[in-house]
CSV table of C-alpha atoms and ligand atoms in Angstrom, one decimal:
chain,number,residue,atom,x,y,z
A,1,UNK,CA,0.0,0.0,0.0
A,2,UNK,CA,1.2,3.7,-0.7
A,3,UNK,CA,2.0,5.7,1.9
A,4,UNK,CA,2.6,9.2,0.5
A,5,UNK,CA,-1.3,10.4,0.0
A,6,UNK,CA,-2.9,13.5,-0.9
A,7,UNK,CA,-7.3,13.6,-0.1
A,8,UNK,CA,-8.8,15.8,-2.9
A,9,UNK,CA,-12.3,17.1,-3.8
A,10,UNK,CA,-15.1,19.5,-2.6
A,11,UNK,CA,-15.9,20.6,1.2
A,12,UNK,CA,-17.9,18.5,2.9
A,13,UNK,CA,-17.0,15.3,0.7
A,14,UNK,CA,-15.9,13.4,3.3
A,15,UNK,CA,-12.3,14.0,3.3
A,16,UNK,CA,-11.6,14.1,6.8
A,17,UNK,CA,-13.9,11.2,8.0
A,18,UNK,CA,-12.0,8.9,5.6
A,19,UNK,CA,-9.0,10.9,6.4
A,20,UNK,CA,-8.8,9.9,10.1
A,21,UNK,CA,-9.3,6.0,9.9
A,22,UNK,CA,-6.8,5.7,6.6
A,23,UNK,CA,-4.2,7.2,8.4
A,24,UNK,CA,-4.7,5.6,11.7
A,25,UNK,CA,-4.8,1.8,9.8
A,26,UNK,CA,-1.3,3.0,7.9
A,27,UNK,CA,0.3,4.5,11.0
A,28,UNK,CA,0.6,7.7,9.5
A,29,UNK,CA,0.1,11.1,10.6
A,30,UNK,CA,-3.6,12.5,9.1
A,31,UNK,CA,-2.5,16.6,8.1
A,32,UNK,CA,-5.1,18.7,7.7
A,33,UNK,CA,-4.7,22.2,6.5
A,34,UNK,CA,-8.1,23.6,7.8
A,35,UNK,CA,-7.5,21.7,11.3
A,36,UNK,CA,-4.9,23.3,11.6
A,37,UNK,CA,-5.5,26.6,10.2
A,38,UNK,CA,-8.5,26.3,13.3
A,39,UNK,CA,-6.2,25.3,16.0
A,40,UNK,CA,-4.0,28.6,15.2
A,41,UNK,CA,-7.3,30.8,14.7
A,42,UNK,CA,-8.5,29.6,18.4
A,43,UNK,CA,-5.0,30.1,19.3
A,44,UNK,CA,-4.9,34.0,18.3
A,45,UNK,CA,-1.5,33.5,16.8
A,46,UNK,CA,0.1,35.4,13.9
A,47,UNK,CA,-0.8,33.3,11.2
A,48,UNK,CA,-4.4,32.7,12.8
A,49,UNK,CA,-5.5,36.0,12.8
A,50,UNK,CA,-4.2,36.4,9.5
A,51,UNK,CA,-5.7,33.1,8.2
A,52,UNK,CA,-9.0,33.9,10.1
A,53,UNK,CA,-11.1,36.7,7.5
A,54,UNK,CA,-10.3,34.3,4.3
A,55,UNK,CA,-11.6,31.6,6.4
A,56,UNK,CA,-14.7,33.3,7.3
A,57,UNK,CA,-15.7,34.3,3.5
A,58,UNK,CA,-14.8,30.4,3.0
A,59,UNK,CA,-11.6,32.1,0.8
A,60,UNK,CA,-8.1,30.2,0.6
A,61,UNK,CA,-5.6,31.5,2.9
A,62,UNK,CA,-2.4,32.8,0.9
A,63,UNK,CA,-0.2,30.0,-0.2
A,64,UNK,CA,2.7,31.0,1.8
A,65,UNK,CA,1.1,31.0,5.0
A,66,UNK,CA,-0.1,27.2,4.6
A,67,UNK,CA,3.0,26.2,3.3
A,68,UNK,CA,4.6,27.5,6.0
A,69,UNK,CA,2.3,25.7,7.9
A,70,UNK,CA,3.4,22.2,7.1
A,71,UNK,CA,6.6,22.1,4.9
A,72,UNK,CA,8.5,20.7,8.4
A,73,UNK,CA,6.1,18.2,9.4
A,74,UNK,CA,6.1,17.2,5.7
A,75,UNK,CA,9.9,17.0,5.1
A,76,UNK,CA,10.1,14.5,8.3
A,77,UNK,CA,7.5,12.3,7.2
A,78,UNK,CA,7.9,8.9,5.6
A,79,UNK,CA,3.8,8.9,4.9
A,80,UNK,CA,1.2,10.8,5.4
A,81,UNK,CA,-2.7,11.2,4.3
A,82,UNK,CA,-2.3,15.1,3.5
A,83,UNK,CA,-6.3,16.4,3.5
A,84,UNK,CA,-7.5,19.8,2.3
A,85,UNK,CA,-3.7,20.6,0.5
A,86,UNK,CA,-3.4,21.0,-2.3
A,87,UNK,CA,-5.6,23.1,-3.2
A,88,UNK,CA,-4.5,25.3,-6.8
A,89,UNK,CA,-1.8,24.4,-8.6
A,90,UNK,CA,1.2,26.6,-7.2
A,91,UNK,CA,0.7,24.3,-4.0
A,92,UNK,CA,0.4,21.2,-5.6
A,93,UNK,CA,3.9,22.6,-7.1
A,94,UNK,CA,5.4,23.6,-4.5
A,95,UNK,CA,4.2,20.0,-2.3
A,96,UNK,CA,6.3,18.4,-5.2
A,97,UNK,CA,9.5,20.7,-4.3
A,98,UNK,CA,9.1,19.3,-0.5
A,99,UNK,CA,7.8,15.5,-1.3
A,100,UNK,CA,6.9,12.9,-4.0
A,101,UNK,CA,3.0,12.3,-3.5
A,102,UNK,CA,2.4,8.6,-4.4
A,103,UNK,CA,-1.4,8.7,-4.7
A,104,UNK,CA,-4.5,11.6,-5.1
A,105,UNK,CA,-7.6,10.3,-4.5
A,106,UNK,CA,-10.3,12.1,-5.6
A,107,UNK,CA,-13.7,12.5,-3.6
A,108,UNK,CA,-16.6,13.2,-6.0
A,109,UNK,CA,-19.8,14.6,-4.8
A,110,UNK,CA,-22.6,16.7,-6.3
A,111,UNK,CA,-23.1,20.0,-4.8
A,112,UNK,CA,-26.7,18.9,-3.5
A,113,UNK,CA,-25.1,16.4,-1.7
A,114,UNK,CA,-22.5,18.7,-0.3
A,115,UNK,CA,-25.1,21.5,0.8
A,116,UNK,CA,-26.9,19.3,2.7
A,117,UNK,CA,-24.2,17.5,4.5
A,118,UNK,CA,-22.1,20.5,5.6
A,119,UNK,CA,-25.6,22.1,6.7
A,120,UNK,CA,-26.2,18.7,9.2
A,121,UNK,CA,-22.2,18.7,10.3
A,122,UNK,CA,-21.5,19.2,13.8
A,123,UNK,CA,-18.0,19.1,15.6
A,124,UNK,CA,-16.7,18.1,18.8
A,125,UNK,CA,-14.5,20.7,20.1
A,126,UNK,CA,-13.1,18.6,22.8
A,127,UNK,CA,-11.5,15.7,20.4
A,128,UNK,CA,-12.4,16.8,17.3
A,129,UNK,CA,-14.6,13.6,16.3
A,130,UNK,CA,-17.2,14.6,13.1
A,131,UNK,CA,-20.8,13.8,13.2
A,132,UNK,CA,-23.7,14.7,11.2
A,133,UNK,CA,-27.2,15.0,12.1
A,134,UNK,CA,-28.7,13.2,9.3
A,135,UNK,CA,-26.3,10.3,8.5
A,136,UNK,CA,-23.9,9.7,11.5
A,137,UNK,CA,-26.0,11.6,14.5
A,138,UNK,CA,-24.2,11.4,18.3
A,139,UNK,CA,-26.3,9.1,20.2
A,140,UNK,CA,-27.8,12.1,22.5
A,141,UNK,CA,-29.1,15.7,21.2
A,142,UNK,CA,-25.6,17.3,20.1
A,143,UNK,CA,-23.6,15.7,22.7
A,144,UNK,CA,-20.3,13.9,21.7
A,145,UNK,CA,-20.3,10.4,22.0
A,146,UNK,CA,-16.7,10.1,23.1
A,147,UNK,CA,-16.2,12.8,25.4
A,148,UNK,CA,-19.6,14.5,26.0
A,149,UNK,CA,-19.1,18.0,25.0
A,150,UNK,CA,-21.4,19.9,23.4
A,151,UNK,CA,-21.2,19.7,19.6
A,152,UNK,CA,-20.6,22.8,17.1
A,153,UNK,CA,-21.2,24.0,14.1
A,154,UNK,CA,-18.8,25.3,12.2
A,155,UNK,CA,-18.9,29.1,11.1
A,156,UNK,CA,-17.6,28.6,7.8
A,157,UNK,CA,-21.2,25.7,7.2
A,158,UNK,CA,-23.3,28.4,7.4
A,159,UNK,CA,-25.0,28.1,3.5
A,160,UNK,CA,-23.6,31.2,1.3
A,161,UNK,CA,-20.3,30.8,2.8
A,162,UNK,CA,-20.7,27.1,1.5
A,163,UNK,CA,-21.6,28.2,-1.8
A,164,UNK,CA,-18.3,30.4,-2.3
A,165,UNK,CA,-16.0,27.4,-0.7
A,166,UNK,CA,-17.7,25.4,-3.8
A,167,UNK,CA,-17.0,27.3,-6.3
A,168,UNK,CA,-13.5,28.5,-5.2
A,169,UNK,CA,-13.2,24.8,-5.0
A,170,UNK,CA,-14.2,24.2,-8.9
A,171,UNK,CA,-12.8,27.0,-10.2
A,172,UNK,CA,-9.1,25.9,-8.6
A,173,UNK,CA,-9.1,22.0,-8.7
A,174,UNK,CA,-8.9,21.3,-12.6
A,175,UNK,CA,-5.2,22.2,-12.9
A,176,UNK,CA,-4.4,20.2,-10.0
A,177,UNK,CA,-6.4,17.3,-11.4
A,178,UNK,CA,-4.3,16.9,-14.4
A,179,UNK,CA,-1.0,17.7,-12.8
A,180,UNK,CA,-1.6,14.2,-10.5
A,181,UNK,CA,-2.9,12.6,-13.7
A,182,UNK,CA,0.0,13.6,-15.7
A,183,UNK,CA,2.0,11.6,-13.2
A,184,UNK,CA,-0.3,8.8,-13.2
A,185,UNK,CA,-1.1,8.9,-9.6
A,186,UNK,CA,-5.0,10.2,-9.6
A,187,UNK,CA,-7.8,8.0,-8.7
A,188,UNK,CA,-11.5,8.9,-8.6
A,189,UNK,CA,-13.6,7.9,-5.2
A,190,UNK,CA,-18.0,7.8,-5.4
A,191,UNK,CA,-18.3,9.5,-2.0
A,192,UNK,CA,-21.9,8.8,-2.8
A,193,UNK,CA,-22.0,5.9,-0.5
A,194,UNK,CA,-22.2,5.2,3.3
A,195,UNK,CA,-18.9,5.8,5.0
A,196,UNK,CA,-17.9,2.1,5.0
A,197,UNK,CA,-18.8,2.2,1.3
A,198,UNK,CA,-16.7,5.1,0.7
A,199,UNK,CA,-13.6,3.6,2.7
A,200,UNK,CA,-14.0,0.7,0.9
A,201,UNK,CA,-13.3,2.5,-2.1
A,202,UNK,CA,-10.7,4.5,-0.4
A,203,UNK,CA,-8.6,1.5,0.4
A,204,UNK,CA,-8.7,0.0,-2.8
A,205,UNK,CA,-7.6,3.9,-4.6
A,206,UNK,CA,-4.3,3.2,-2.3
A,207,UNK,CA,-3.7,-0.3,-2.6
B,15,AP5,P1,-11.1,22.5,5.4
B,15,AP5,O1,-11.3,22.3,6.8
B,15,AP5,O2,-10.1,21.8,4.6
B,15,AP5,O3,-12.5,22.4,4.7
B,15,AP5,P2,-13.0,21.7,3.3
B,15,AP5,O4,-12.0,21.3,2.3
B,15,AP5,O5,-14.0,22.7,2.9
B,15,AP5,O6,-13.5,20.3,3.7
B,15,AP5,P3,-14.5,20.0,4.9
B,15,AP5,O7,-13.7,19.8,6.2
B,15,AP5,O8,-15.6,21.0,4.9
B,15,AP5,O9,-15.1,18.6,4.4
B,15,AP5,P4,-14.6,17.1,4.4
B,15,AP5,O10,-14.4,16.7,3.0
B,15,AP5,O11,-13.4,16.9,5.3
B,15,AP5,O12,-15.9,16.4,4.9
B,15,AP5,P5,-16.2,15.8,6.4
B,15,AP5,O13,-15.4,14.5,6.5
B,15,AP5,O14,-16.1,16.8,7.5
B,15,AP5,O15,-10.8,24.1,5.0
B,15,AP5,C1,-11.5,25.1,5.7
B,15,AP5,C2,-10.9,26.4,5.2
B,15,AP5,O16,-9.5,26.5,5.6
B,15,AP5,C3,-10.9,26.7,3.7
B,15,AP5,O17,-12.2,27.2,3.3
B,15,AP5,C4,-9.8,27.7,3.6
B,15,AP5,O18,-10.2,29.0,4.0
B,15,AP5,C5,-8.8,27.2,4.6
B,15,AP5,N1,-7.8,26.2,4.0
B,15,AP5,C6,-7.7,24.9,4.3
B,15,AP5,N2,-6.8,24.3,3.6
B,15,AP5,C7,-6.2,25.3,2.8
B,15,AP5,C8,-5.2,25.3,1.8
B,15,AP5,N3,-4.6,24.2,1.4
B,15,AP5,N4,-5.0,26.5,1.2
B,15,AP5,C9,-5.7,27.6,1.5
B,15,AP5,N5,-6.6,27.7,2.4
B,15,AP5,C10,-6.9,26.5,3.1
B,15,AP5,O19,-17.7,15.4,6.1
B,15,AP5,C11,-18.7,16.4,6.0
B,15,AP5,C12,-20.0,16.0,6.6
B,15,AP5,O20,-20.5,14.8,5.9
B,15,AP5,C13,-19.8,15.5,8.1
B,15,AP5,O21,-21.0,15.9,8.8
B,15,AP5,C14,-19.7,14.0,8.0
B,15,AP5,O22,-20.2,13.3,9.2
B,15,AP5,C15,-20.6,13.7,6.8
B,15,AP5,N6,-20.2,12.5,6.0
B,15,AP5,C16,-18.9,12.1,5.8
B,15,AP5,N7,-18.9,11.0,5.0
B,15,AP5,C17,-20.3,10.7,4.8
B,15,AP5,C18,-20.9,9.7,4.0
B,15,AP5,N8,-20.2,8.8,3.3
B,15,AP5,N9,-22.3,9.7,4.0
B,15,AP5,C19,-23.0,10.7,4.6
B,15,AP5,N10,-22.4,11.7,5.4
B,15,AP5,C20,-21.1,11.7,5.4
């Protein structure tokens, strides 16, 4: 199985569910961009305040500030399941100055299907596990299964900020698409199906 893996497709496709458990099964760290671009907005550092007003219009934060972000824990890494980077194609370059990515698997989901499941995603604060209230629902009214803190919604699911992440999303991806295809290492994911479905498909895209 690879180990050097890049998650790509729209918000809300599922990345980071299937993101989690892939990398946790490989023993690899899971690194993602807009986890981390959180932790330093809570954090009111630098880069998080800076990162923070793109983030709220559902905008990308400047290259340079991501990249910054990651290029160390990137360099160390012998694997990794990289979620939510790249995101144009001047990052998908400059990931290829740092590493060789041995798989991009693609997540493809229709915007319907996108609306409605950031609209029912909720957050744990506490350990950061995703739920959703229409498919994967805690087991008590917005309470987190694992830790019991109250869930959240996150300010950039609110719906028109949704509907600029999508298109910034189709307007950027195509580039990158044929830069991983050109190197032969793009597959295509239905995130259609129930998560198990999906990871299914997952594992066999990086076998
Ligand atoms: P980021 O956090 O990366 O957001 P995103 O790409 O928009 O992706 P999401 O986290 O919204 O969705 P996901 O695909 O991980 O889906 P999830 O598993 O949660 O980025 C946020 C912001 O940070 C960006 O807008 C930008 O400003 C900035 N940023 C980040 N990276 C950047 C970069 N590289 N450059 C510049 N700026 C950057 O699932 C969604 C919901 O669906 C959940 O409720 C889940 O429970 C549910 N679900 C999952 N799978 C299924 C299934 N199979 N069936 C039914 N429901 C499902």
């Amino acid at each position: 199985m690879v180990r050097k893996i890049v998650f790509l497709g729209p918000p809300g496709a599922g990345k980071g569910t299937q993101a989690v458990r892939l990398a946790q099964e490989l023993g690899v760290p899971h690194i993602a961009t807009g986890d981390l671009l959180r932790a330093e907005v809570q954090n009111q550092t630098e880069l998080g305040m800076r990162a923070k007003s793109y983030m709220d219009r559902g905008e990308l934060v400047p290259d340079e500030l991501v990249v910054a972000m990651i290029r160390g824990r990137l360099e160390k890494a012998s694997g990794f399941v990289l979620d939510g980077f790249p995101r144009n194609l001047s990052q998908a370059q400059l990931l290829n100055g740092v590493t060789r990515v041995e798989r991009a698997v693609l997540f493809s989901l229709s915007r319907e299907e996108i609306v409605k499941r950031l609209s029912a995603r909720r957050l744990c604060p506490q350990c950061g596990q995703i739920y959703n209230l229409l498919a994967r629902p805690p087991k008590h009214d917005e309470i987190c299964d694992a830790c019991h803190t109250r869930l959240m919604q996150r300010s950039d699911d609110r719906p028109e900020v949704i509907e600029n992440r999508v298109d910034i999303y189709t307007r950027e991806i195509q580039p990158v698409l044929e830069f991983y295809q050109n190197q032969s290492v793009l597959r295509e994911v239905d995130a259609r199906g129930s998560v198990e479905e999906v990871y299914r498909a997952v594992k066999a895209a990086v076998s």
